[in-house]
Short mmCIF file of N, CA and C in Angstrom, two decimals:
data_model
loop_
_atom_site.label_atom_id
_atom_site.label_comp_id
_atom_site.label_asym_id
_atom_site.label_seq_id
_atom_site.Cartn_x
_atom_site.Cartn_y
_atom_site.Cartn_z
N UNK A 132 255.39 -2.18 -62.79
CA UNK A 132 256.69 -2.84 -62.66
C UNK A 132 256.53 -4.32 -62.97
N UNK A 133 257.43 -4.84 -63.78
CA UNK A 133 257.44 -6.27 -64.07
C UNK A 133 258.18 -6.99 -62.95
N UNK A 134 257.71 -8.18 -62.64
CA UNK A 134 258.40 -8.94 -61.60
C UNK A 134 258.71 -10.36 -62.02
N UNK A 135 258.65 -10.67 -63.31
CA UNK A 135 258.99 -12.01 -63.77
C UNK A 135 257.92 -13.02 -63.38
N UNK A 136 258.04 -14.22 -63.88
CA UNK A 136 257.03 -15.25 -63.66
C UNK A 136 256.91 -15.62 -62.18
N UNK A 137 257.99 -15.60 -61.45
CA UNK A 137 257.94 -15.99 -60.05
C UNK A 137 257.66 -14.80 -59.15
N UNK A 138 257.66 -13.61 -59.70
CA UNK A 138 257.46 -12.42 -58.90
C UNK A 138 258.70 -12.01 -58.14
N UNK A 139 259.84 -12.62 -58.44
CA UNK A 139 261.07 -12.33 -57.71
C UNK A 139 261.75 -11.08 -58.28
N UNK A 140 262.09 -10.17 -57.39
CA UNK A 140 262.80 -8.95 -57.76
C UNK A 140 264.16 -8.95 -57.09
N UNK A 141 265.21 -8.79 -57.87
CA UNK A 141 266.56 -8.70 -57.32
C UNK A 141 266.92 -7.21 -57.30
N UNK A 142 267.03 -6.66 -56.10
CA UNK A 142 267.20 -5.23 -55.89
C UNK A 142 268.69 -4.91 -55.70
N UNK A 143 269.28 -4.20 -56.65
CA UNK A 143 270.71 -3.91 -56.59
C UNK A 143 270.99 -2.41 -56.71
N UNK A 144 272.19 -2.05 -56.33
CA UNK A 144 272.68 -0.67 -56.43
C UNK A 144 274.04 -0.74 -57.11
N UNK A 145 274.33 0.22 -58.00
CA UNK A 145 275.58 0.16 -58.76
C UNK A 145 276.25 1.53 -58.82
N UNK A 146 277.59 1.48 -58.94
CA UNK A 146 278.41 2.68 -59.04
C UNK A 146 278.83 2.86 -60.49
N UNK A 147 278.51 4.01 -61.03
CA UNK A 147 278.85 4.35 -62.41
C UNK A 147 280.10 5.24 -62.38
N UNK A 148 281.20 4.68 -62.86
CA UNK A 148 282.45 5.44 -62.94
C UNK A 148 282.90 5.44 -64.40
N UNK A 149 282.92 6.63 -64.99
CA UNK A 149 283.32 6.77 -66.38
C UNK A 149 284.58 7.62 -66.43
N UNK A 150 285.58 7.11 -67.12
CA UNK A 150 286.83 7.85 -67.34
C UNK A 150 287.23 7.66 -68.80
N UNK A 151 287.56 8.74 -69.46
CA UNK A 151 288.01 8.71 -70.86
C UNK A 151 287.05 7.94 -71.76
N UNK A 152 285.74 8.13 -71.55
CA UNK A 152 284.75 7.50 -72.41
C UNK A 152 284.57 6.02 -72.19
N UNK A 153 285.06 5.50 -71.07
CA UNK A 153 284.92 4.09 -70.74
C UNK A 153 284.34 3.96 -69.33
N UNK A 154 283.58 2.88 -69.11
CA UNK A 154 282.95 2.66 -67.81
C UNK A 154 283.61 1.48 -67.10
N UNK A 155 283.78 1.63 -65.80
CA UNK A 155 284.38 0.57 -65.00
C UNK A 155 283.40 -0.59 -64.82
N UNK A 156 283.89 -1.80 -65.10
CA UNK A 156 283.10 -3.02 -64.90
C UNK A 156 283.95 -4.01 -64.11
N UNK A 157 283.26 -4.94 -63.45
CA UNK A 157 283.96 -5.93 -62.63
C UNK A 157 283.38 -7.31 -62.88
N UNK A 158 284.27 -8.30 -62.85
CA UNK A 158 283.84 -9.69 -62.98
C UNK A 158 284.08 -10.39 -61.65
N UNK A 159 282.99 -10.78 -60.97
CA UNK A 159 283.15 -11.47 -59.68
C UNK A 159 283.85 -12.81 -59.84
N UNK A 160 284.54 -13.22 -58.79
CA UNK A 160 285.21 -14.51 -58.77
C UNK A 160 284.18 -15.61 -59.02
N UNK A 161 284.50 -16.53 -59.92
CA UNK A 161 283.62 -17.65 -60.21
C UNK A 161 282.54 -17.35 -61.23
N UNK A 162 282.50 -16.13 -61.76
CA UNK A 162 281.50 -15.77 -62.77
C UNK A 162 282.21 -15.51 -64.09
N UNK A 163 281.45 -15.62 -65.19
CA UNK A 163 282.06 -15.38 -66.49
C UNK A 163 281.51 -14.12 -67.17
N UNK A 164 280.81 -13.29 -66.40
CA UNK A 164 280.22 -12.08 -66.96
C UNK A 164 280.66 -10.87 -66.12
N UNK A 165 280.78 -9.74 -66.79
CA UNK A 165 281.13 -8.48 -66.12
C UNK A 165 279.86 -7.74 -65.73
N UNK A 166 279.93 -6.98 -64.65
CA UNK A 166 278.82 -6.18 -64.16
C UNK A 166 279.32 -4.78 -63.84
N UNK A 167 278.38 -3.84 -63.76
CA UNK A 167 278.70 -2.53 -63.18
C UNK A 167 278.93 -2.82 -61.69
N UNK A 168 280.00 -2.29 -61.08
CA UNK A 168 280.27 -2.60 -59.67
C UNK A 168 279.11 -2.21 -58.75
N UNK A 169 278.87 -3.04 -57.76
CA UNK A 169 277.80 -2.79 -56.80
C UNK A 169 277.27 -4.12 -56.30
N UNK A 170 276.04 -4.11 -55.82
CA UNK A 170 275.50 -5.37 -55.34
C UNK A 170 274.14 -5.23 -54.71
N UNK A 171 273.74 -6.30 -54.05
CA UNK A 171 272.41 -6.39 -53.47
C UNK A 171 272.34 -5.71 -52.12
N UNK A 172 271.19 -5.14 -51.89
CA UNK A 172 270.86 -4.52 -50.60
C UNK A 172 270.79 -5.60 -49.53
N UNK A 173 271.26 -5.30 -48.33
CA UNK A 173 271.15 -6.21 -47.19
C UNK A 173 270.16 -5.62 -46.20
N UNK A 174 269.12 -6.39 -45.88
CA UNK A 174 268.13 -5.94 -44.89
C UNK A 174 267.49 -4.62 -45.28
N UNK A 175 267.49 -3.68 -44.35
CA UNK A 175 266.83 -2.38 -44.55
C UNK A 175 267.81 -1.30 -45.00
N UNK A 176 268.94 -1.69 -45.58
CA UNK A 176 269.91 -0.70 -46.04
C UNK A 176 269.28 0.26 -47.04
N UNK A 177 269.72 1.51 -47.00
CA UNK A 177 269.34 2.48 -48.01
C UNK A 177 270.22 2.26 -49.24
N UNK A 178 269.88 2.91 -50.35
CA UNK A 178 270.73 2.83 -51.53
C UNK A 178 272.14 3.30 -51.19
N UNK A 179 272.25 4.41 -50.47
CA UNK A 179 273.57 4.96 -50.13
C UNK A 179 274.37 3.97 -49.28
N UNK A 180 273.76 3.40 -48.27
CA UNK A 180 274.47 2.44 -47.42
C UNK A 180 274.94 1.24 -48.22
N UNK A 181 274.06 0.74 -49.09
CA UNK A 181 274.42 -0.42 -49.93
C UNK A 181 275.58 -0.07 -50.85
N UNK A 182 275.49 1.09 -51.49
CA UNK A 182 276.52 1.51 -52.42
C UNK A 182 277.88 1.65 -51.73
N UNK A 183 277.92 2.33 -50.60
CA UNK A 183 279.18 2.53 -49.88
C UNK A 183 279.79 1.19 -49.46
N UNK A 184 278.96 0.29 -48.93
CA UNK A 184 279.45 -1.01 -48.47
C UNK A 184 279.95 -1.86 -49.63
N UNK A 185 279.14 -1.97 -50.67
CA UNK A 185 279.50 -2.83 -51.79
C UNK A 185 280.78 -2.37 -52.50
N UNK A 186 280.93 -1.09 -52.72
CA UNK A 186 282.12 -0.60 -53.43
C UNK A 186 283.37 -0.78 -52.58
N UNK A 187 283.25 -0.55 -51.28
CA UNK A 187 284.38 -0.81 -50.39
C UNK A 187 284.75 -2.29 -50.43
N UNK A 188 283.74 -3.18 -50.40
CA UNK A 188 283.99 -4.62 -50.41
C UNK A 188 284.59 -5.10 -51.73
N UNK A 189 284.13 -4.54 -52.86
CA UNK A 189 284.55 -5.04 -54.17
C UNK A 189 285.82 -4.39 -54.70
N UNK A 190 285.96 -3.07 -54.48
CA UNK A 190 287.03 -2.32 -55.14
C UNK A 190 287.98 -1.62 -54.18
N UNK A 191 287.79 -1.82 -52.91
CA UNK A 191 288.67 -1.31 -51.84
C UNK A 191 288.86 0.21 -51.88
N UNK A 192 287.85 0.94 -52.34
CA UNK A 192 287.88 2.40 -52.27
C UNK A 192 286.69 2.89 -51.46
N UNK A 193 286.81 4.09 -50.94
CA UNK A 193 285.72 4.70 -50.18
C UNK A 193 285.04 5.75 -51.04
N UNK A 194 283.75 5.56 -51.29
CA UNK A 194 283.01 6.60 -52.00
C UNK A 194 282.76 7.76 -51.04
N UNK A 195 282.74 8.96 -51.57
CA UNK A 195 282.53 10.15 -50.76
C UNK A 195 281.03 10.44 -50.76
N UNK A 196 280.35 10.18 -49.62
CA UNK A 196 278.89 10.22 -49.58
C UNK A 196 278.26 11.49 -50.12
N UNK A 197 278.85 12.63 -49.82
CA UNK A 197 278.24 13.90 -50.26
C UNK A 197 278.34 14.13 -51.77
N UNK A 198 279.08 13.29 -52.48
CA UNK A 198 279.19 13.44 -53.94
C UNK A 198 278.30 12.44 -54.70
N UNK A 199 277.61 11.57 -53.99
CA UNK A 199 276.78 10.55 -54.63
C UNK A 199 275.59 11.21 -55.33
N UNK A 200 275.39 10.86 -56.61
CA UNK A 200 274.28 11.42 -57.39
C UNK A 200 273.61 10.31 -58.19
N UNK A 201 272.29 10.30 -58.16
CA UNK A 201 271.51 9.27 -58.87
C UNK A 201 271.59 9.51 -60.37
N UNK A 202 271.89 8.46 -61.13
CA UNK A 202 271.97 8.51 -62.58
C UNK A 202 270.67 8.01 -63.19
N UNK A 203 270.13 6.94 -62.63
CA UNK A 203 268.91 6.34 -63.14
C UNK A 203 268.70 4.99 -62.49
N UNK A 204 267.48 4.47 -62.64
CA UNK A 204 267.16 3.14 -62.14
C UNK A 204 266.62 2.34 -63.31
N UNK A 205 267.13 1.14 -63.46
CA UNK A 205 266.82 0.30 -64.63
C UNK A 205 266.28 -1.05 -64.16
N UNK A 206 265.43 -1.65 -64.99
CA UNK A 206 264.92 -2.98 -64.71
C UNK A 206 264.97 -3.81 -65.97
N UNK A 207 265.37 -5.08 -65.82
CA UNK A 207 265.39 -6.01 -66.95
C UNK A 207 265.27 -7.43 -66.43
N UNK A 208 264.72 -8.30 -67.28
CA UNK A 208 264.62 -9.72 -66.94
C UNK A 208 266.02 -10.29 -66.76
N UNK A 209 266.16 -11.17 -65.80
CA UNK A 209 267.42 -11.87 -65.59
C UNK A 209 267.43 -13.09 -66.51
N UNK A 210 268.37 -13.15 -67.46
CA UNK A 210 268.39 -14.29 -68.39
C UNK A 210 268.45 -15.62 -67.66
N UNK A 211 267.59 -16.55 -68.07
CA UNK A 211 267.61 -17.89 -67.51
C UNK A 211 266.99 -18.02 -66.13
N UNK A 212 266.33 -16.96 -65.66
CA UNK A 212 265.71 -17.01 -64.34
C UNK A 212 264.37 -16.29 -64.39
N UNK A 213 263.47 -16.71 -63.54
CA UNK A 213 262.17 -16.05 -63.47
C UNK A 213 262.27 -14.89 -62.48
N UNK A 214 263.02 -13.87 -62.87
CA UNK A 214 263.24 -12.74 -61.97
C UNK A 214 263.55 -11.50 -62.80
N UNK A 215 263.37 -10.38 -62.14
CA UNK A 215 263.73 -9.08 -62.72
C UNK A 215 264.81 -8.47 -61.83
N UNK A 216 265.81 -7.88 -62.46
CA UNK A 216 266.85 -7.16 -61.73
C UNK A 216 266.53 -5.68 -61.80
N UNK A 217 266.49 -5.04 -60.65
CA UNK A 217 266.38 -3.58 -60.58
C UNK A 217 267.75 -3.06 -60.14
N UNK A 218 268.29 -2.12 -60.90
CA UNK A 218 269.61 -1.58 -60.60
C UNK A 218 269.51 -0.06 -60.50
N UNK A 219 269.67 0.45 -59.28
CA UNK A 219 269.71 1.89 -59.04
C UNK A 219 271.16 2.33 -59.20
N UNK A 220 271.42 3.25 -60.12
CA UNK A 220 272.78 3.63 -60.48
C UNK A 220 273.14 5.01 -59.97
N UNK A 221 274.36 5.13 -59.47
CA UNK A 221 274.83 6.38 -58.89
C UNK A 221 276.27 6.65 -59.33
N UNK A 222 276.58 7.93 -59.50
CA UNK A 222 277.97 8.35 -59.65
C UNK A 222 278.44 8.83 -58.28
N UNK A 223 279.74 8.87 -58.08
CA UNK A 223 280.31 9.38 -56.84
C UNK A 223 281.81 9.53 -57.01
N UNK A 224 282.37 10.51 -56.33
CA UNK A 224 283.82 10.62 -56.24
C UNK A 224 284.28 9.60 -55.20
N UNK A 225 285.58 9.29 -55.25
CA UNK A 225 286.09 8.27 -54.33
C UNK A 225 287.48 8.63 -53.83
N UNK A 226 287.85 7.98 -52.73
CA UNK A 226 289.18 8.12 -52.16
C UNK A 226 289.83 6.74 -52.16
N UNK A 227 291.10 6.71 -52.55
CA UNK A 227 291.83 5.45 -52.57
C UNK A 227 292.17 5.04 -53.99
N UNK A 228 292.70 3.84 -54.12
CA UNK A 228 293.10 3.30 -55.40
C UNK A 228 292.22 2.10 -55.70
N UNK A 229 291.61 2.10 -56.87
CA UNK A 229 290.73 1.00 -57.25
C UNK A 229 291.56 -0.27 -57.46
N UNK A 230 291.23 -1.27 -56.67
CA UNK A 230 291.88 -2.58 -56.75
C UNK A 230 290.79 -3.62 -56.56
N UNK A 231 290.81 -4.71 -57.32
CA UNK A 231 289.83 -5.75 -57.09
C UNK A 231 290.07 -6.44 -55.75
N UNK A 232 289.00 -6.63 -54.98
CA UNK A 232 289.11 -7.33 -53.71
C UNK A 232 289.11 -8.83 -53.96
N UNK A 233 289.07 -9.60 -52.89
CA UNK A 233 289.06 -11.06 -53.04
C UNK A 233 287.76 -11.54 -53.70
N UNK A 234 286.70 -10.71 -53.69
CA UNK A 234 285.43 -11.08 -54.34
C UNK A 234 285.50 -10.94 -55.85
N UNK A 235 286.43 -10.11 -56.33
CA UNK A 235 286.47 -9.72 -57.74
C UNK A 235 287.66 -10.37 -58.43
N UNK A 236 287.38 -11.07 -59.51
CA UNK A 236 288.44 -11.73 -60.29
C UNK A 236 289.17 -10.73 -61.18
N UNK A 237 288.40 -9.77 -61.74
CA UNK A 237 288.98 -8.89 -62.77
C UNK A 237 288.16 -7.61 -62.87
N UNK A 238 288.84 -6.50 -63.11
CA UNK A 238 288.16 -5.26 -63.45
C UNK A 238 288.58 -4.86 -64.86
N UNK A 239 287.70 -4.14 -65.55
CA UNK A 239 287.98 -3.72 -66.92
C UNK A 239 287.24 -2.43 -67.20
N UNK A 240 287.75 -1.68 -68.16
CA UNK A 240 287.11 -0.45 -68.61
C UNK A 240 286.48 -0.74 -69.96
N UNK A 241 285.16 -0.64 -70.03
CA UNK A 241 284.41 -0.98 -71.23
C UNK A 241 283.93 0.26 -71.97
N UNK A 242 283.98 0.17 -73.30
CA UNK A 242 283.34 1.17 -74.15
C UNK A 242 281.97 0.67 -74.55
N UNK A 243 281.22 1.49 -75.27
CA UNK A 243 279.88 1.09 -75.67
C UNK A 243 279.90 -0.18 -76.52
N UNK A 244 280.94 -0.36 -77.31
CA UNK A 244 281.04 -1.54 -78.17
C UNK A 244 281.15 -2.84 -77.36
N UNK A 245 281.45 -2.73 -76.07
CA UNK A 245 281.54 -3.90 -75.19
C UNK A 245 280.20 -4.23 -74.54
N UNK A 246 279.16 -3.54 -74.94
CA UNK A 246 277.82 -3.66 -74.34
C UNK A 246 277.35 -5.11 -74.25
N UNK A 247 277.63 -5.93 -75.24
CA UNK A 247 277.16 -7.32 -75.26
C UNK A 247 277.80 -8.17 -74.16
N UNK A 248 278.85 -7.67 -73.54
CA UNK A 248 279.56 -8.43 -72.51
C UNK A 248 278.95 -8.29 -71.12
N UNK A 249 277.92 -7.43 -70.99
CA UNK A 249 277.29 -7.19 -69.68
C UNK A 249 275.83 -7.64 -69.72
N UNK A 250 275.21 -7.88 -68.56
CA UNK A 250 273.82 -8.34 -68.50
C UNK A 250 272.84 -7.30 -69.06
N UNK A 251 271.61 -7.74 -69.38
CA UNK A 251 270.62 -6.83 -69.96
C UNK A 251 270.36 -5.55 -69.16
N UNK A 252 270.30 -5.63 -67.84
CA UNK A 252 270.03 -4.42 -67.06
C UNK A 252 271.19 -3.42 -67.21
N UNK A 253 272.41 -3.92 -67.26
CA UNK A 253 273.58 -3.07 -67.46
C UNK A 253 273.56 -2.47 -68.87
N UNK A 254 273.07 -3.22 -69.84
CA UNK A 254 272.99 -2.74 -71.21
C UNK A 254 272.08 -1.51 -71.32
N UNK A 255 271.02 -1.47 -70.51
CA UNK A 255 270.14 -0.30 -70.51
C UNK A 255 270.90 0.95 -70.05
N UNK A 256 271.73 0.80 -69.04
CA UNK A 256 272.57 1.90 -68.58
C UNK A 256 273.54 2.31 -69.69
N UNK A 257 274.19 1.34 -70.33
CA UNK A 257 275.11 1.64 -71.44
C UNK A 257 274.39 2.48 -72.50
N UNK A 258 273.15 2.09 -72.83
CA UNK A 258 272.38 2.81 -73.86
C UNK A 258 272.15 4.27 -73.45
N UNK A 259 271.74 4.49 -72.20
CA UNK A 259 271.50 5.85 -71.73
C UNK A 259 272.78 6.68 -71.71
N UNK A 260 273.88 6.06 -71.28
CA UNK A 260 275.15 6.78 -71.25
C UNK A 260 275.62 7.12 -72.66
N UNK A 261 275.41 6.22 -73.60
CA UNK A 261 275.77 6.49 -75.00
C UNK A 261 274.91 7.62 -75.56
N UNK A 262 273.61 7.58 -75.27
CA UNK A 262 272.71 8.63 -75.76
C UNK A 262 273.09 10.00 -75.20
N UNK A 263 273.64 10.02 -74.00
CA UNK A 263 274.07 11.27 -73.37
C UNK A 263 275.47 11.69 -73.81
N UNK A 264 276.11 10.87 -74.65
CA UNK A 264 277.45 11.19 -75.13
C UNK A 264 278.56 10.86 -74.15
N UNK A 265 278.23 10.13 -73.09
CA UNK A 265 279.22 9.80 -72.07
C UNK A 265 279.97 8.51 -72.35
N UNK A 266 279.39 7.67 -73.20
CA UNK A 266 279.99 6.39 -73.54
C UNK A 266 279.95 6.28 -75.07
N UNK A 267 280.95 6.86 -75.75
CA UNK A 267 280.91 6.91 -77.21
C UNK A 267 280.94 5.54 -77.86
N UNK A 268 280.24 5.44 -78.96
CA UNK A 268 280.28 4.21 -79.76
C UNK A 268 281.64 4.13 -80.42
N UNK A 269 282.07 2.93 -80.75
CA UNK A 269 283.37 2.76 -81.40
C UNK A 269 283.85 1.35 -81.22
N UNK A 270 285.13 1.17 -81.43
CA UNK A 270 285.72 -0.16 -81.31
C UNK A 270 285.70 -0.61 -79.87
N UNK A 271 285.81 -1.94 -79.68
CA UNK A 271 285.88 -2.47 -78.32
C UNK A 271 287.08 -1.90 -77.61
N UNK A 272 286.87 -1.56 -76.35
CA UNK A 272 287.95 -0.95 -75.58
C UNK A 272 288.22 -1.66 -74.26
N UNK A 273 287.65 -2.83 -74.07
CA UNK A 273 287.82 -3.54 -72.80
C UNK A 273 289.31 -3.77 -72.51
N UNK A 274 289.70 -3.32 -71.34
CA UNK A 274 291.07 -3.50 -70.87
C UNK A 274 291.03 -3.76 -69.39
N UNK A 275 291.94 -4.57 -68.91
CA UNK A 275 292.02 -4.85 -67.48
C UNK A 275 292.90 -3.87 -66.78
#
């Protein structure tokens, strides 16, 4: 495992939601980049606990724990920082209506052509989803 020059690892968990060949992405308030929804583990939280908490906090929906399934875990250097981001990705069904919380400035549905708009670790997920036929290549489809 790579840990960057400082040895710092940023451990995150993300929710992969794909509808109509597009993946849900979110732009946090005060940031200019979109991410797969999710966030950093707090203390000794498990992946499941982190995922449930973060998605409730960011998108005001409740993930259904028994439907959570691991998609993959990705690692990439964090641009401009001596750190590596590890992102454990999961799919899950949910209850409620997806709405950005006060933490989130904007949500959008991205196609594979929008890959350049997300960080390197997210791009690895985009590549795997495209290879599996879940995120078709094509014109940009980002919509709020």
